Tab-separated table of C-alpha atoms in Angstrom:
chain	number	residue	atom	x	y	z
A	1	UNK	CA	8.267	412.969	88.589
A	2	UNK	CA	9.345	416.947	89.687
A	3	UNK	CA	5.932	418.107	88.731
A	4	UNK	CA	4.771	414.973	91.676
A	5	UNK	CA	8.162	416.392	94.472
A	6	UNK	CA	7.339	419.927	93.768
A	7	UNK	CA	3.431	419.183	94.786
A	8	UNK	CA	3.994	416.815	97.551
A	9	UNK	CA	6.423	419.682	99.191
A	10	UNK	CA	3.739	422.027	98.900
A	11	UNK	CA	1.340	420.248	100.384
A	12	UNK	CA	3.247	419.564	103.556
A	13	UNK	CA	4.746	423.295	103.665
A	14	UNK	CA	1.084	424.555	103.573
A	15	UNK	CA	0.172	422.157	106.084
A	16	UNK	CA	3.286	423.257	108.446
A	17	UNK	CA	2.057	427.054	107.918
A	18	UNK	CA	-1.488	425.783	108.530
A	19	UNK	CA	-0.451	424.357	111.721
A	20	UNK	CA	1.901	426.822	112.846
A	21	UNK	CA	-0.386	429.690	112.339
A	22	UNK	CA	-3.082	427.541	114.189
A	23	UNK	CA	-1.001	427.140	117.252
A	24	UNK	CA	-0.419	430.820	117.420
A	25	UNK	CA	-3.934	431.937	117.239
A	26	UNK	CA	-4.505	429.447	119.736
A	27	UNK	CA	-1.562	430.387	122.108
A	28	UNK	CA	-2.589	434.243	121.961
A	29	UNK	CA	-6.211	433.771	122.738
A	30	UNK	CA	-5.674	431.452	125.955
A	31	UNK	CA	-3.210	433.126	127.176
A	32	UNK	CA	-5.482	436.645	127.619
A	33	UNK	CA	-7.390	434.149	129.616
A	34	UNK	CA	-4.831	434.531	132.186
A	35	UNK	CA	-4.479	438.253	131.956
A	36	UNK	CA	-7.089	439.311	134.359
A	37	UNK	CA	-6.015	436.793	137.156
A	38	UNK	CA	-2.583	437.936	136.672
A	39	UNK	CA	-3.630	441.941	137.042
A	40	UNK	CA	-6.268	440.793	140.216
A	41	UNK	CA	-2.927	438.915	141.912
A	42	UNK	CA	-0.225	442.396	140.940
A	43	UNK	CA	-3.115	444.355	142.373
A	44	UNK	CA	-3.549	442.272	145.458
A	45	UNK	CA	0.273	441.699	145.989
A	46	UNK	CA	2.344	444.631	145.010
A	47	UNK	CA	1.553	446.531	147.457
A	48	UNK	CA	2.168	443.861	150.076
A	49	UNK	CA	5.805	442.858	148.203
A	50	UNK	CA	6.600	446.322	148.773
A	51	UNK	CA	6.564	446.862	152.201
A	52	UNK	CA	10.251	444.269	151.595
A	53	UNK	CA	9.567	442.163	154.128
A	54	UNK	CA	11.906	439.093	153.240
A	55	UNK	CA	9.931	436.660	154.884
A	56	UNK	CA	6.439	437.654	152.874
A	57	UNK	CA	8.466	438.240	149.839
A	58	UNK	CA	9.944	434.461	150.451
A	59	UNK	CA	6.412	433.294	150.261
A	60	UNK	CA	5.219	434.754	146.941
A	61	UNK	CA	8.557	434.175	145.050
A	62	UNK	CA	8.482	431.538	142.491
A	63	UNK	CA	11.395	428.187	143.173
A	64	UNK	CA	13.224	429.906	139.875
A	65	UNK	CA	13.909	432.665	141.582
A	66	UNK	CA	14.660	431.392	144.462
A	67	UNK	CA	17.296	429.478	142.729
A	68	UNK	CA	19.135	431.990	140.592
A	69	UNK	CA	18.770	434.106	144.406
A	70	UNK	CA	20.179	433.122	147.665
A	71	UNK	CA	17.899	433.724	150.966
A	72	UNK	CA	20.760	436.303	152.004
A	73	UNK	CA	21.375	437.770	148.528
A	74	UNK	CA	17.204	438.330	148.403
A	75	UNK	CA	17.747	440.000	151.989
A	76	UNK	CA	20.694	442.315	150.591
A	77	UNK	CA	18.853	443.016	148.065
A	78	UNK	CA	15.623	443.707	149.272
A	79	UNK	CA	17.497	445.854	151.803
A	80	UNK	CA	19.216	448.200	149.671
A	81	UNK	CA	16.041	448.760	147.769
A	82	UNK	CA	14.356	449.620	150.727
A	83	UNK	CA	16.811	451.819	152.165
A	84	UNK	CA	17.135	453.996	148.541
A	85	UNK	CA	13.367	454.212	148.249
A	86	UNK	CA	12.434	454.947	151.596
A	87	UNK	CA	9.143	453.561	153.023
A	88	UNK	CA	6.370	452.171	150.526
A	89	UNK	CA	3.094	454.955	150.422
A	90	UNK	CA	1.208	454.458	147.600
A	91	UNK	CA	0.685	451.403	144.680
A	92	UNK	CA	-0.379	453.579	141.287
A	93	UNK	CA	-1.156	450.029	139.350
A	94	UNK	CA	0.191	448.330	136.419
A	95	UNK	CA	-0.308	447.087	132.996
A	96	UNK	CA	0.988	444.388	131.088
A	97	UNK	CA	-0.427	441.160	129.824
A	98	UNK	CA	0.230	437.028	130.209
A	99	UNK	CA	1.240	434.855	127.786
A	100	UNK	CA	1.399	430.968	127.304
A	101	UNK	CA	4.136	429.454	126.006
A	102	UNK	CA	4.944	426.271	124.511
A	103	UNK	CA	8.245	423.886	125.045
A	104	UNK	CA	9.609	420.216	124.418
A	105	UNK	CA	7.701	417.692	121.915
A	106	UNK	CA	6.923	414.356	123.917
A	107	UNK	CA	5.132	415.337	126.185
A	108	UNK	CA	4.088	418.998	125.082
A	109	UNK	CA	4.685	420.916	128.002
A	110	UNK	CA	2.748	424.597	128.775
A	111	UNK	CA	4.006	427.697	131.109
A	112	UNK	CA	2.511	430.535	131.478
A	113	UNK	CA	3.926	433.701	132.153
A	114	UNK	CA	2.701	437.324	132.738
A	115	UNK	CA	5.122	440.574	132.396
A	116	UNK	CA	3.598	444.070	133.817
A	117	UNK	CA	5.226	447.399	134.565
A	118	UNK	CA	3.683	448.653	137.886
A	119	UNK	CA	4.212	452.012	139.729
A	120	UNK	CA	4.348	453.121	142.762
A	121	UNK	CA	5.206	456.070	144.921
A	122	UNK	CA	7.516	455.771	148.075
A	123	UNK	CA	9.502	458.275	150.573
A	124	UNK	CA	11.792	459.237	148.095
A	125	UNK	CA	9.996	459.355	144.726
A	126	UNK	CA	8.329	457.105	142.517
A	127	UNK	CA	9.751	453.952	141.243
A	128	UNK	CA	8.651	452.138	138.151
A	129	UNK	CA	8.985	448.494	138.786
A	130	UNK	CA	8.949	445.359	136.258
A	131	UNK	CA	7.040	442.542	137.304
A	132	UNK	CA	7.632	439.091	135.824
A	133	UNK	CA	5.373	436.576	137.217
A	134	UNK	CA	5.339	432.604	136.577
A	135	UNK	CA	2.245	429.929	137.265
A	136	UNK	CA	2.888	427.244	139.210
A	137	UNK	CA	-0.438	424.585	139.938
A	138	UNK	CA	-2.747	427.468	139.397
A	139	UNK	CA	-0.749	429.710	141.543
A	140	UNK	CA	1.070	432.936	140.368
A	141	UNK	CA	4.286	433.854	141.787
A	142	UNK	CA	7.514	436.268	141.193
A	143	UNK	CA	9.609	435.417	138.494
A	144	UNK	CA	11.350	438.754	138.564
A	145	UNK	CA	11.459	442.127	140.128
A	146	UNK	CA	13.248	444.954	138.675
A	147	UNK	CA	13.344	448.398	139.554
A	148	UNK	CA	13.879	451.189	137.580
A	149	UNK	CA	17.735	452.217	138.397
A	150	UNK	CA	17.304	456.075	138.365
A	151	UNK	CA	14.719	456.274	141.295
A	152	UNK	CA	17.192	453.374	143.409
A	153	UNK	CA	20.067	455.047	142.879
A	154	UNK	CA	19.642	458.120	144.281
């Protein structure tokens, strides 16, 4: 009667790590699908988000960020980056890679995100500047923008 338990539960813990190990394989191969879209959009973009021009900016930014960041709050922001960095000259191009992700059971639900480090010179210096991007219907947009705090606070 053990000897049957002891069998049964190793059957269904193999078939968990089966599984499991399936779904990351899986996971990790089609999300480098994504990683060359996500690299052509940084390369097409950046250099257009940096000019911080609130109204472009507006247009690429994803609906989570615009909802953990006001319209004036994005302005201040965007503002005070600007005025520490000094005028945008030169996108030096990032790397990074995307990455699909899994959540909830009924239905199975998919996002896919992309995280990059990108640099860039400016006025004042260079900046190194954390990219987190989020698709939406096919369509990649800013998650997150972060700038590396020694070259903004100068």
């Amino acid at each position: 009667m053990i000897k049957k338990i002891f069998i049964t539960l190793g059957v269904i813990f193999t078939v968990i790590i089966i599984l499991l190990g399936s779904a990351f394989i899986f996971l990790n191969t089609y999300g480098k699908k994504y990683d060359k879209s996500s690299q052509e959009y940084l390369d097409d973009e950046v250099p257009k988000i940096l000019t911080f021009d609130r109204n472009y900016f507006n247009t690429v930014s994803s609906p989570e960020f615009k909802q953990t960041m006001s319209a004036e709050k994005t302005t201040e922001w965007l503002n005070f980056v600007s005025n520490n960095l000094g005028k945008f000259k030169k996108y030096n191009g990032c790397q990074g890679e995307a990455f699909l992700g899994t959540y909830g059971l009924f239905p199975l639900k998919t996002k896919i995100t992309a995280n990059y480090i990108c640099n860039a010179d400016f006025e004042n210096g260079q900046s190194v500047i954390k990219m987190t991007l989020i698709q939406h219907d096919g369509k990649w947009q800013v998650l997150g923008m972060y700038f590396s705090a020694d070259s903004v606070l100068k």
